[in-house]
Structure formats: structure tokens, C-alpha cells
mmCIF file of C-alpha atoms in Angstrom:
data_model
loop_
_atom_site.group_PDB
_atom_site.id
_atom_site.type_symbol
_atom_site.label_atom_id
_atom_site.label_comp_id
_atom_site.label_asym_id
_atom_site.label_seq_id
_atom_site.Cartn_x
_atom_site.Cartn_y
_atom_site.Cartn_z
ATOM 1 C CA MET A 11 -45.311 112.726 -11.727
ATOM 2 C CA VAL A 12 -45.387 115.883 -9.452
ATOM 3 C CA ALA A 13 -42.068 116.962 -8.099
ATOM 4 C CA SER A 14 -41.713 116.925 -4.315
ATOM 5 C CA VAL A 15 -40.044 119.365 -1.884
ATOM 6 C CA TYR A 16 -38.963 118.247 1.590
ATOM 7 C CA LEU A 17 -38.690 120.712 4.486
ATOM 8 C CA VAL A 18 -35.878 121.167 6.995
ATOM 9 C CA LYS A 19 -37.168 119.754 10.378
ATOM 10 C CA GLY A 20 -38.839 122.411 12.314
ATOM 11 C CA ARG A 21 -39.708 124.629 9.092
ATOM 12 C CA GLU A 22 -43.046 122.870 8.814
ATOM 13 C CA LYS A 23 -44.477 124.958 11.559
ATOM 14 C CA SER A 24 -45.127 127.950 9.405
ATOM 15 C CA VAL A 25 -46.937 125.767 7.000
ATOM 16 C CA LEU A 26 -49.090 124.066 9.464
ATOM 17 C CA ARG A 27 -49.953 127.875 10.417
ATOM 18 C CA ARG A 28 -50.900 128.224 6.912
ATOM 19 C CA HIS A 29 -48.203 130.591 5.951
ATOM 20 C CA PRO A 30 -48.141 130.747 2.174
ATOM 21 C CA TRP A 31 -44.406 131.217 1.463
ATOM 22 C CA ILE A 32 -41.427 128.590 1.886
ATOM 23 C CA PHE A 33 -38.080 130.069 1.622
ATOM 24 C CA SER A 34 -35.191 128.580 0.239
ATOM 25 C CA ARG A 35 -33.312 127.961 3.439
ATOM 26 C CA GLY A 36 -36.305 126.010 4.707
ATOM 27 C CA ILE A 37 -35.904 123.479 2.040
ATOM 28 C CA GLN A 38 -33.975 119.956 2.869
ATOM 29 C CA ARG A 39 -34.109 118.642 -0.587
ATOM 30 C CA VAL A 40 -36.105 118.565 -3.837
ATOM 31 C CA GLU A 41 -37.044 115.364 -5.603
ATOM 32 C CA GLY A 42 -37.603 115.617 -9.239
ATOM 33 C CA LYS A 43 -36.672 118.480 -11.476
ATOM 34 C CA PRO A 44 -39.542 121.148 -11.243
ATOM 35 C CA SER A 45 -39.466 123.823 -13.899
ATOM 36 C CA LEU A 46 -39.988 127.514 -13.299
ATOM 37 C CA GLY A 47 -43.604 127.835 -11.952
ATOM 38 C CA GLU A 48 -44.326 124.266 -11.877
ATOM 39 C CA THR A 49 -46.576 122.696 -9.146
ATOM 40 C CA VAL A 50 -45.075 120.657 -6.484
ATOM 41 C CA ASP A 51 -46.045 118.831 -3.385
ATOM 42 C CA VAL A 52 -44.503 119.880 0.050
ATOM 43 C CA PHE A 53 -43.675 117.681 2.600
ATOM 44 C CA ASP A 54 -42.113 117.607 6.159
ATOM 45 C CA HIS A 55 -38.928 116.189 6.913
ATOM 46 C CA GLN A 56 -40.641 112.901 7.691
ATOM 47 C CA GLY A 57 -42.304 112.835 4.604
ATOM 48 C CA LYS A 58 -45.824 113.890 5.673
ATOM 49 C CA TRP A 59 -47.787 115.843 2.979
ATOM 50 C CA LEU A 60 -48.477 119.403 3.937
ATOM 51 C CA ALA A 61 -49.350 121.441 1.003
ATOM 52 C CA ARG A 62 -49.219 122.082 -2.951
ATOM 53 C CA GLY A 63 -47.688 125.108 -4.354
ATOM 54 C CA ALA A 64 -45.518 126.733 -7.137
ATOM 55 C CA PHE A 65 -41.850 126.240 -7.404
ATOM 56 C CA SER A 66 -39.566 129.468 -8.119
ATOM 57 C CA PRO A 67 -35.924 128.341 -8.544
ATOM 58 C CA ASN A 68 -34.923 132.046 -8.992
ATOM 59 C CA SER A 69 -36.544 133.490 -5.876
ATOM 60 C CA GLN A 70 -35.660 133.360 -2.082
ATOM 61 C CA ILE A 71 -39.385 132.511 -1.714
ATOM 62 C CA ARG A 72 -38.871 129.199 -3.270
ATOM 63 C CA VAL A 73 -42.380 127.964 -3.047
ATOM 64 C CA ARG A 74 -45.623 129.774 -2.881
ATOM 65 C CA ILE A 75 -48.452 127.746 -1.555
ATOM 66 C CA TRP A 76 -51.586 127.254 -3.658
ATOM 67 C CA THR A 77 -53.507 125.063 -1.393
ATOM 68 C CA PHE A 78 -53.381 123.102 1.950
ATOM 69 C CA GLU A 79 -55.703 120.727 0.662
ATOM 70 C CA ASP A 80 -55.240 117.669 -1.775
ATOM 71 C CA GLU A 81 -56.672 119.381 -4.790
ATOM 72 C CA ALA A 82 -55.747 119.914 -8.269
ATOM 73 C CA ILE A 83 -54.588 123.334 -9.372
ATOM 74 C CA ASP A 84 -56.649 123.814 -12.468
ATOM 75 C CA THR A 85 -59.466 126.042 -13.950
ATOM 76 C CA ALA A 86 -61.908 124.612 -11.607
ATOM 77 C CA PHE A 87 -59.653 125.703 -8.687
ATOM 78 C CA PHE A 88 -59.336 129.222 -9.968
ATOM 79 C CA VAL A 89 -63.019 129.332 -10.491
ATOM 80 C CA LYS A 90 -63.757 128.477 -6.963
ATOM 81 C CA ARG A 91 -61.180 131.109 -5.530
ATOM 82 C CA ILE A 92 -62.489 133.824 -7.880
ATOM 83 C CA ASN A 93 -66.066 133.110 -6.700
ATOM 84 C CA ASP A 94 -65.197 133.142 -3.102
ATOM 85 C CA ALA A 95 -63.339 136.526 -3.419
ATOM 86 C CA GLN A 96 -66.315 137.848 -5.392
ATOM 87 C CA ALA A 97 -68.581 136.784 -2.742
ATOM 88 C CA LEU A 98 -66.517 138.410 0.083
ATOM 89 C CA ARG A 99 -66.826 141.772 -1.893
ATOM 90 C CA ASN A 100 -70.514 141.799 -2.653
ATOM 91 C CA SER A 101 -71.772 143.584 -0.003
ATOM 92 C CA VAL A 102 -69.253 146.377 -0.166
ATOM 93 C CA ILE A 103 -69.683 146.715 -3.915
ATOM 94 C CA ALA A 104 -73.575 147.270 -3.430
ATOM 95 C CA ARG A 105 -72.984 149.498 -0.334
ATOM 96 C CA ASP A 106 -70.535 151.868 -2.199
ATOM 97 C CA GLY A 107 -72.172 151.419 -5.685
ATOM 98 C CA LEU A 108 -68.743 150.156 -7.204
ATOM 99 C CA THR A 109 -68.079 149.257 -11.011
ATOM 100 C CA GLY A 110 -64.247 149.468 -10.085
ATOM 101 C CA TYR A 111 -62.703 147.259 -7.230
ATOM 102 C CA ARG A 112 -60.041 144.759 -6.472
ATOM 103 C CA LEU A 113 -61.233 141.558 -7.164
ATOM 104 C CA ILE A 114 -58.162 139.318 -6.361
ATOM 105 C CA ALA A 115 -55.611 140.600 -3.617
ATOM 106 C CA ALA A 116 -52.978 137.687 -4.045
ATOM 107 C CA GLU A 117 -52.171 135.704 -0.834
ATOM 108 C CA SER A 118 -55.221 137.383 1.033
ATOM 109 C CA ASP A 119 -57.497 135.601 -1.554
ATOM 110 C CA GLY A 120 -55.324 132.339 -1.677
ATOM 111 C CA LEU A 121 -53.759 133.209 -4.935
ATOM 112 C CA PRO A 122 -50.155 134.140 -4.370
ATOM 113 C CA GLY A 123 -48.632 136.538 -7.039
ATOM 114 C CA ILE A 124 -51.898 137.267 -8.730
ATOM 115 C CA THR A 125 -53.757 140.733 -8.686
ATOM 116 C CA ILE A 126 -56.916 141.291 -10.606
ATOM 117 C CA ASP A 127 -58.687 144.689 -10.682
ATOM 118 C CA ARG A 128 -62.044 145.200 -12.208
ATOM 119 C CA TYR A 129 -62.992 148.309 -14.070
ATOM 120 C CA ASP A 130 -66.534 148.098 -15.552
ATOM 121 C CA ASN A 131 -66.255 145.218 -18.012
ATOM 122 C CA PHE A 132 -62.532 144.895 -17.900
ATOM 123 C CA LEU A 133 -60.573 142.404 -15.805
ATOM 124 C CA VAL A 134 -56.993 143.734 -15.401
ATOM 125 C CA CYS A 135 -54.378 141.011 -14.152
ATOM 126 C CA GLN A 136 -51.055 141.589 -12.752
ATOM 127 C CA LEU A 137 -49.008 138.295 -12.514
ATOM 128 C CA LEU A 138 -45.873 138.767 -10.248
ATOM 129 C CA SER A 139 -44.861 134.977 -9.435
ATOM 130 C CA ALA A 140 -43.574 132.265 -11.474
ATOM 131 C CA GLY A 141 -46.458 129.973 -10.574
ATOM 132 C CA ALA A 142 -49.134 132.708 -11.519
ATOM 133 C CA GLU A 143 -47.401 132.930 -14.884
ATOM 134 C CA ALA A 144 -47.219 129.037 -15.327
ATOM 135 C CA GLN A 145 -51.036 129.065 -14.396
ATOM 136 C CA LYS A 146 -52.127 132.045 -16.737
ATOM 137 C CA ASP A 147 -54.116 129.907 -19.188
ATOM 138 C CA ALA A 148 -56.158 128.302 -16.266
ATOM 139 C CA LEU A 149 -56.703 131.631 -14.715
ATOM 140 C CA VAL A 150 -57.751 133.255 -17.990
ATOM 141 C CA GLU A 151 -60.274 130.400 -18.515
ATOM 142 C CA ALA A 152 -61.613 130.697 -15.127
ATOM 143 C CA LEU A 153 -62.208 134.549 -15.507
ATOM 144 C CA LYS A 154 -63.952 133.717 -18.562
ATOM 145 C CA THR A 155 -66.183 131.202 -16.908
ATOM 146 C CA CYS A 156 -67.052 133.491 -14.154
ATOM 147 C CA TYR A 157 -67.261 136.791 -16.037
ATOM 148 C CA PRO A 158 -68.205 135.903 -19.770
ATOM 149 C CA ASP A 159 -68.981 139.439 -20.633
ATOM 150 C CA CYS A 160 -65.592 140.954 -19.533
ATOM 151 C CA ASN A 161 -62.543 141.739 -21.665
ATOM 152 C CA ILE A 162 -59.214 140.636 -19.910
ATOM 153 C CA TYR A 163 -55.972 142.496 -20.032
ATOM 154 C CA GLU A 164 -52.655 141.913 -18.773
ATOM 155 C CA ARG A 165 -50.582 144.504 -16.625
ATOM 156 C CA SER A 166 -47.699 142.413 -15.591
ATOM 157 C CA ASP A 167 -45.022 145.157 -16.264
ATOM 158 C CA VAL A 168 -43.718 145.217 -12.682
ATOM 159 C CA ALA A 169 -39.872 145.029 -12.041
ATOM 160 C CA VAL A 170 -40.380 142.318 -9.220
ATOM 161 C CA ARG A 171 -41.303 139.847 -11.978
ATOM 162 C CA LYS A 172 -37.494 139.719 -12.840
ATOM 163 C CA LYS A 173 -36.645 138.155 -9.480
ATOM 164 C CA GLU A 174 -38.842 135.277 -10.344
ATOM 165 C CA GLY A 175 -36.959 134.915 -13.814
ATOM 166 C CA LEU A 176 -39.913 136.478 -15.842
ATOM 167 C CA LYS A 177 -40.095 139.011 -18.585
ATOM 168 C CA LEU A 178 -42.382 142.223 -18.192
ATOM 169 C CA ARG A 179 -45.587 141.791 -20.215
ATOM 170 C CA THR A 180 -48.737 143.855 -21.101
ATOM 171 C CA GLY A 181 -51.595 143.135 -23.572
ATOM 172 C CA ILE A 182 -55.080 141.667 -24.209
ATOM 173 C CA LEU A 183 -55.490 138.219 -22.837
ATOM 174 C CA HIS A 184 -59.293 138.039 -23.815
ATOM 175 C CA GLY A 185 -61.695 140.070 -25.784
ATOM 176 C CA GLU A 186 -60.795 143.776 -26.731
ATOM 177 C CA ALA A 187 -58.383 146.472 -25.968
ATOM 178 C CA PRO A 188 -59.488 149.121 -23.339
ATOM 179 C CA SER A 189 -60.236 152.534 -24.477
ATOM 180 C CA ASP A 190 -57.896 155.443 -23.213
ATOM 181 C CA HIS A 191 -60.350 155.979 -20.292
ATOM 182 C CA VAL A 192 -62.653 153.258 -19.090
ATOM 183 C CA LEU A 193 -65.414 154.905 -16.861
ATOM 184 C CA ILE A 194 -65.902 153.389 -13.384
ATOM 185 C CA GLU A 195 -67.991 154.597 -10.691
ATOM 186 C CA GLU A 196 -67.382 154.781 -6.653
ATOM 187 C CA ASN A 197 -69.727 156.263 -4.144
ATOM 188 C CA GLY A 198 -71.631 158.201 -7.064
ATOM 189 C CA ILE A 199 -68.385 159.620 -8.438
ATOM 190 C CA LYS A 200 -67.522 158.832 -12.078
ATOM 191 C CA ILE A 201 -63.870 158.234 -12.749
ATOM 192 C CA GLY A 202 -61.895 157.713 -16.145
ATOM 193 C CA VAL A 203 -59.115 154.958 -15.727
ATOM 194 C CA ASP A 204 -56.314 154.400 -18.283
ATOM 195 C CA ILE A 205 -55.912 150.743 -17.986
ATOM 196 C CA ALA A 206 -53.096 150.481 -20.487
ATOM 197 C CA GLY A 207 -50.902 153.500 -19.833
ATOM 198 C CA GLY A 208 -51.777 154.197 -16.023
ATOM 199 C CA HIS A 209 -49.841 153.526 -12.860
ATOM 200 C CA LYS A 210 -50.159 150.005 -11.467
ATOM 201 C CA THR A 211 -53.456 148.308 -13.049
ATOM 202 C CA GLY A 212 -54.618 151.991 -13.895
ATOM 203 C CA PHE A 213 -56.108 153.479 -10.683
ATOM 204 C CA TYR A 214 -55.563 153.594 -6.820
ATOM 205 C CA LEU A 215 -58.459 151.707 -5.823
ATOM 206 C CA ASP A 216 -56.917 151.068 -2.358
ATOM 207 C CA GLN A 217 -57.476 154.806 -1.699
ATOM 208 C CA ARG A 218 -61.287 154.485 -1.929
ATOM 209 C CA ASP A 219 -61.931 155.043 1.908
ATOM 210 C CA SER A 220 -59.475 157.796 1.991
ATOM 211 C CA ARG A 221 -61.185 159.598 -0.694
ATOM 212 C CA GLN A 222 -64.530 159.354 0.790
ATOM 213 C CA ALA A 223 -63.119 160.320 4.156
ATOM 214 C CA ALA A 224 -61.623 163.481 2.762
ATOM 215 C CA VAL A 225 -65.150 164.708 1.663
ATOM 216 C CA LYS A 226 -66.066 165.847 5.095
ATOM 217 C CA TYR A 227 -62.876 168.301 5.383
ATOM 218 C CA VAL A 228 -63.618 170.027 2.018
ATOM 219 C CA ASP A 229 -67.231 171.179 2.210
ATOM 220 C CA GLY A 230 -67.700 174.654 1.535
ATOM 221 C CA LYS A 231 -63.829 175.286 0.951
ATOM 222 C CA ARG A 232 -61.508 175.946 -2.019
ATOM 223 C CA VAL A 233 -59.292 172.915 -2.726
ATOM 224 C CA LEU A 234 -55.887 172.777 -4.329
ATOM 225 C CA ASN A 235 -55.419 169.250 -5.541
ATOM 226 C CA CYS A 236 -51.537 168.654 -5.988
ATOM 227 C CA PHE A 237 -50.032 165.455 -7.578
ATOM 228 C CA CYS A 238 -53.436 164.414 -8.460
ATOM 229 C CA TYR A 239 -52.755 161.688 -11.064
ATOM 230 C CA THR A 240 -56.300 160.960 -12.111
ATOM 231 C CA GLY A 241 -57.791 163.557 -10.105
ATOM 232 C CA GLY A 242 -59.834 161.160 -7.701
ATOM 233 C CA PHE A 243 -59.565 163.109 -4.643
ATOM 234 C CA GLY A 244 -60.436 166.346 -6.695
ATOM 235 C CA LEU A 245 -63.501 164.679 -8.008
ATOM 236 C CA TYR A 246 -64.659 163.779 -4.688
ATOM 237 C CA ALA A 247 -63.945 167.385 -3.361
#
């Protein structure tokens, strides 16, 4: 039986606006004994069903919402979320010639606590919440379904996991280990990414537009690239 979380009167307003977090102070009571990361049903103070999420007893964010619909949190759920996220990105991937991009951006893609970056044929997962950790097997199966030719590597080595009562983890989840430098391409530029030893998941994918914007300022100039990490801005220059 799924455990239930009942909210303090008035605290349902943010959930009805589809905010994906429920803080500890907003909870009136918990029925059942949900374990770390377990899926729970969320109700308002009158017992009306609102959402389904992951329970985290060690965090001030006590529940992270998976869905506002009455649906199972299983492999099929993750397949749908991943396919939806991929579809949103396809036009940008084609426009910029990307073989490296952020596939899943946590709450933005309806998967709280989950970041997934793609580097060529490697999917790099960073699982930062108790719910993400509890659903790791289903998530990996979904990735294998959606990307059967890709390897899957974990970089859950971020200190914020400790606030969720989780240990830091890295390693292979499926397939082979990455080489020292996995080659990706963006805007015609080839870049080597150190998946296992680099910052974050290996590369600052979120700076792609900034790298492209810098090009117009450096034409015909000598450029000093300080604090360059993997040299992305230098390669664009």
C-alpha cells in the first residue's frame, strides 16, 4: 500500500499551481512509514488527491513531485518523460549540430533530482534526490529502451546528496567505461570531454550559447584564454 502525505490547510495552493516541491512545514501528517525515496500519494487537508511524489525524510524538501496525474512511477513513466525531453531538444540539436547536450534538466523536464547529459554515445546521470536514487533501476531501463546504443555512466558525486541521506556514487550503470576524452561536437567545433574526472558531468554544456556569442568579438584578434578548463572558449576563438 502506498503511503500518504496530508498537507496543512492552504499548503495545497502551490501544488495546484504545479510547484514540484513540498516542504516539511507544509505537511500535516504522514500515514504509513515511507522509506527513503519511496513513492507517496499527496492529499490536501480534506483528503483530496493532488499528486504523487518521492518522500525524503532527511530533507526540508520532504516530497518532490513526480506527477500530478494518477499514473505509476515505473520504467514506462521514465520512457515517456525522456522521449518528451528529447523531442523538445531535437530542433536545437539539428540547428547547432550537437552531439553533446543536456537531455534531462531535473524539474524542468518533470524529473526532480535527475540530470542527464549526453556526450556522443555516453549518457551521464547525476542523481541528487532520494527519489531519483530509489528509481535508479527504472531510469536506467528507460534509458536503455530509448538509447539502446548508448553507454550509461553515473556522476552522483555532489555534496548535496548528503542532505538527502545519500552517499556519493560514480561508475558504470550500463555498457562500457568512457575513455579519457569523449569527443563531442557543437556548432562545428570538436571538444574532448573527460566524463569520469571532469567537473559536473564532464563539461559545461550550459555555456554553449556564450561560447558562440564570443566568436563575434574575437575575429582577427589575439586571445588570452584564462581559467579555460577544457578550452571550449579557446576552441571557438
